[in-house]
Short mmCIF file of C-alpha atoms in Angstrom, two decimals:
data_model
loop_
_atom_site.label_atom_id
_atom_site.label_comp_id
_atom_site.label_asym_id
_atom_site.label_seq_id
_atom_site.Cartn_x
_atom_site.Cartn_y
_atom_site.Cartn_z
CA LEU H 19 -50.38 -55.11 49.75
CA PHE H 20 -48.50 -51.81 49.95
CA GLU H 21 -46.07 -53.21 52.52
CA ARG H 22 -45.39 -56.52 50.39
CA VAL H 23 -44.48 -54.30 47.40
CA THR H 24 -42.26 -52.02 49.52
CA ARG H 25 -40.37 -55.27 50.92
CA MET H 26 -40.20 -56.56 47.23
CA ALA H 27 -38.69 -53.37 45.79
CA THR H 28 -36.24 -53.02 49.05
CA ARG H 29 -34.80 -56.44 48.16
CA LEU H 30 -34.51 -55.68 44.70
CA LEU H 31 -32.46 -52.52 45.19
CA ALA H 32 -30.28 -54.37 47.64
CA SER H 33 -29.48 -56.98 45.06
CA PRO H 34 -26.42 -56.78 42.75
CA LEU H 35 -28.88 -56.45 39.88
CA GLY H 36 -30.65 -53.67 41.87
CA ARG H 37 -27.65 -51.80 42.56
CA LEU H 38 -26.33 -51.86 39.26
CA ALA H 39 -29.63 -50.52 37.86
CA ALA H 40 -29.84 -47.83 40.34
CA ARG H 41 -26.11 -46.47 39.37
CA ARG H 42 -27.26 -46.32 35.83
CA VAL H 43 -30.38 -44.36 36.41
CA THR H 44 -28.35 -42.09 38.77
CA ALA H 45 -25.74 -41.56 36.02
CA ARG H 46 -28.29 -40.87 33.58
CA ALA H 47 -29.60 -38.36 35.67
CA ALA H 48 -26.54 -36.42 36.32
CA SER H 49 -25.81 -36.47 32.49
CA ALA H 50 -29.10 -35.09 31.75
CA SER H 51 -28.80 -32.45 34.39
CA ALA H 52 -25.37 -31.32 33.32
CA PRO H 53 -24.62 -28.28 31.36
CA PRO H 54 -23.11 -28.76 27.98
CA ALA H 55 -19.25 -29.04 27.75
CA GLU H 56 -18.68 -25.50 26.54
CA THR H 57 -20.64 -23.94 29.52
CA ARG H 58 -18.99 -25.69 32.19
CA ASP H 59 -16.47 -23.67 34.03
CA SER H 60 -13.57 -25.53 35.80
CA GLY H 61 -13.42 -22.73 38.17
CA ASP H 62 -9.70 -21.28 36.85
CA SER H 63 -10.76 -20.82 33.20
CA GLU H 64 -10.49 -16.48 33.72
CA LYS H 65 -6.65 -17.30 33.58
CA PHE H 66 -6.75 -18.43 29.93
CA ILE H 67 -8.77 -15.36 28.59
CA LYS H 68 -6.97 -13.63 26.05
CA ARG H 69 -8.26 -10.20 25.62
CA TYR H 70 -7.76 -7.85 22.42
CA PRO H 71 -7.95 -3.98 23.47
CA LEU H 72 -8.54 -1.66 20.45
CA VAL H 73 -9.68 2.14 20.20
CA ALA H 74 -11.04 3.83 17.11
CA ARG H 75 -12.22 6.96 15.70
CA GLY H 76 -14.49 7.28 12.58
CA SER H 77 -15.52 10.05 10.31
CA GLY H 78 -18.02 9.43 7.65
CA VAL H 79 -17.06 5.96 6.24
CA GLN H 80 -13.62 6.10 7.26
CA CYS H 81 -12.02 4.55 10.82
CA VAL H 82 -8.60 4.95 12.42
CA MET H 83 -7.84 2.48 14.71
CA LYS H 84 -5.09 1.32 17.35
CA ALA H 85 -4.67 -2.12 18.40
CA ARG H 86 -2.81 -2.55 21.65
CA ASN H 87 -1.80 1.17 21.62
CA VAL H 88 0.84 0.10 19.10
CA HIS H 89 -0.44 -0.63 15.78
CA ASP H 90 -2.55 1.72 13.40
CA ILE H 91 -5.15 0.21 11.36
CA ARG H 92 -7.37 2.13 8.84
CA THR H 93 -10.41 1.25 6.81
CA ASP H 94 -12.05 3.11 4.22
CA VAL H 95 -14.52 1.91 1.20
CA PRO H 96 -14.41 2.69 -2.64
CA LYS H 97 -15.13 6.23 -4.02
CA ALA H 98 -18.30 4.46 -5.59
CA MET H 99 -19.36 3.96 -1.92
CA GLY H 100 -18.78 7.44 -0.78
CA GLY H 101 -15.11 6.71 0.37
CA THR H 102 -11.73 7.62 -0.84
CA ASP H 103 -10.47 4.12 -1.42
CA GLU H 104 -7.20 5.02 0.60
CA ALA H 105 -7.38 1.80 2.89
CA PRO H 106 -8.99 -1.62 2.77
CA GLN H 107 -12.65 -2.10 3.30
CA PRO H 108 -13.45 -3.58 6.66
CA VAL H 109 -14.70 -7.03 5.01
CA GLU H 110 -11.13 -7.00 3.34
CA LEU H 111 -9.69 -6.74 6.73
CA LEU H 112 -11.83 -9.56 8.04
CA LEU H 113 -10.66 -11.73 5.35
CA ALA H 114 -6.94 -10.45 5.95
CA ALA H 115 -7.56 -11.39 9.89
CA LEU H 116 -8.82 -14.99 8.67
CA VAL H 117 -5.72 -15.69 6.55
CA GLY H 118 -3.47 -14.23 9.09
CA CYS H 119 -4.90 -16.06 12.14
CA GLU H 120 -4.89 -19.72 10.27
CA GLN H 121 -1.00 -18.77 9.24
CA ALA H 122 -0.30 -18.03 12.81
CA THR H 123 -2.31 -21.35 13.97
CA ALA H 124 -0.66 -23.34 11.15
CA ALA H 125 2.71 -22.61 12.42
CA TYR H 126 1.91 -23.47 15.94
CA VAL H 127 -0.01 -26.59 14.88
CA ALA H 128 2.89 -27.94 12.65
CA ARG H 129 5.35 -27.57 15.60
CA HIS H 130 3.15 -29.79 17.71
CA MET H 131 2.24 -32.34 15.18
CA SER H 132 3.79 -35.73 15.50
CA PRO H 133 5.96 -36.27 13.52
CA ARG H 134 6.57 -32.50 13.37
CA PHE H 135 5.36 -30.77 10.00
CA ARG H 136 7.93 -29.02 8.38
CA LEU H 137 6.02 -25.95 7.49
CA LYS H 138 7.81 -23.17 5.56
CA TYR H 139 4.76 -20.86 4.65
CA VAL H 140 1.37 -20.80 3.36
CA HIS H 141 0.22 -18.73 0.19
CA PHE H 142 -3.35 -17.96 0.52
CA SER H 143 -5.67 -16.69 -2.48
CA VAL H 144 -9.36 -16.14 -1.09
CA VAL H 145 -12.34 -14.46 -2.03
CA GLY H 146 -15.06 -13.51 0.33
CA GLU H 147 -19.01 -13.32 -0.81
CA ARG H 148 -22.03 -11.74 0.67
CA ASP H 149 -25.22 -10.45 -0.64
CA ASP H 150 -25.02 -6.73 -0.65
CA ARG H 151 -28.87 -6.41 -0.04
CA GLY H 152 -28.15 -7.35 3.49
CA ALA H 153 -26.34 -4.10 4.38
CA THR H 154 -27.77 -1.77 1.85
CA ALA H 155 -31.49 -2.50 1.03
CA LEU H 156 -33.81 0.61 1.72
CA PRO H 157 -35.69 1.48 3.48
CA VAL H 158 -33.40 0.91 6.54
CA HIS H 159 -36.32 0.53 8.98
CA ASP H 160 -37.22 -2.54 7.28
CA PRO H 161 -35.93 -6.13 7.74
CA ALA H 162 -33.27 -6.66 5.29
CA PRO H 163 -34.34 -9.43 2.77
CA CYS H 164 -31.04 -11.45 3.63
CA ALA H 165 -28.30 -11.42 6.03
CA ALA H 166 -25.39 -9.06 5.87
CA ARG H 167 -22.75 -11.14 6.86
CA LEU H 168 -20.34 -13.16 4.86
CA LYS H 169 -21.94 -16.01 3.08
CA ARG H 170 -19.04 -17.87 1.90
CA VAL H 171 -15.22 -17.73 1.58
CA THR H 172 -13.43 -19.82 -1.36
CA GLY H 173 -10.09 -20.05 -2.34
CA GLU H 174 -7.04 -22.16 -1.69
CA ALA H 175 -4.25 -22.61 0.60
CA VAL H 176 -0.83 -23.58 -0.97
CA VAL H 177 1.61 -24.93 1.56
CA HIS H 178 5.22 -24.79 1.29
CA VAL H 179 7.65 -27.01 3.41
CA ARG H 180 11.29 -27.43 4.14
CA GLY H 181 13.14 -30.35 3.04
CA PRO H 182 11.33 -33.22 1.84
CA ALA H 183 7.90 -32.86 0.60
CA GLU H 184 4.79 -33.85 2.77
CA THR H 185 1.97 -35.80 1.54
CA GLN H 186 -1.40 -34.72 0.99
CA ALA H 187 -2.92 -36.73 3.81
CA ARG H 188 -0.48 -34.76 6.10
CA VAL H 189 -1.64 -31.43 4.74
CA ASP H 190 -5.26 -32.58 5.20
CA GLU H 191 -4.55 -33.28 8.93
CA LEU H 192 -2.77 -29.67 9.20
CA ALA H 193 -5.82 -28.16 7.60
CA ARG H 194 -8.39 -29.87 9.67
CA ILE H 195 -6.48 -28.99 12.95
CA VAL H 196 -6.07 -25.16 11.96
CA LYS H 197 -9.77 -24.82 10.96
CA SER H 198 -10.69 -25.97 14.24
CA ARG H 199 -8.32 -24.26 16.41
CA CYS H 200 -8.06 -20.86 14.34
CA PRO H 201 -10.08 -18.50 16.58
CA VAL H 202 -11.08 -16.26 13.32
CA ALA H 203 -12.06 -19.38 11.26
CA ASP H 204 -13.95 -20.90 14.42
CA THR H 205 -15.75 -17.59 14.79
CA LEU H 206 -16.74 -17.39 11.02
CA ASN H 207 -17.84 -20.80 11.29
CA ALA H 208 -20.18 -20.12 14.37
CA ALA H 209 -21.60 -17.16 12.36
CA GLY H 210 -22.56 -19.60 9.63
CA THR H 211 -19.87 -18.38 7.04
CA GLU H 212 -18.85 -21.40 4.78
CA LEU H 213 -15.34 -21.60 4.66
CA ASP H 214 -14.47 -23.44 1.63
CA VAL H 215 -10.71 -23.02 1.24
CA ARG H 216 -8.99 -26.02 -0.31
CA TRP H 217 -5.45 -26.57 1.20
CA ARG H 218 -2.65 -28.37 -1.13
CA CYS H 219 0.75 -29.30 -1.15
CA ALA H 220 2.83 -26.99 -3.31
CA GLU H 221 4.49 -28.26 -6.53
CA GLU H 222 8.08 -27.42 -5.84
#
């Protein structure tokens, strides 16, 4: 009986239908065992890695930084929090990084859209929100009652163009690509921050 079953299975696998089934099973097995696309390494991805060197020295609630050994950056906090309010708060710089990165990304994306998007500039107005208990709840040795991260960024981005006005559909396309390509926006999204910034055409 065993030999009969073996011969039948051999004949089935040798048939066109059997070979097709075998290929499908092999493909499914390979797909199941393959790592996610974001973890696969083509072997030369290192050459695409961009690094951002920064050195800093902090004292109290203030910090002085130097980016690429060229640009000075400072942070402080309001007087009510023990600072001198002589520089932006770190979270304000995070928001600045977001809109600055989106502007740079928008300029790049606009040049490569087809047809080209005639971007002049974007006027951003945003507000970041977080629950302060995530950072300041006492005692500090106990788990905070909520996350310290930014919960939400709201606002608008008003798009100004050169020449004839662009349609809202084209602005929506620009915004969609920017939000997926901007490194800072992508980082905040991955952290769970809701980015609720509406992009619209300027009324010119």
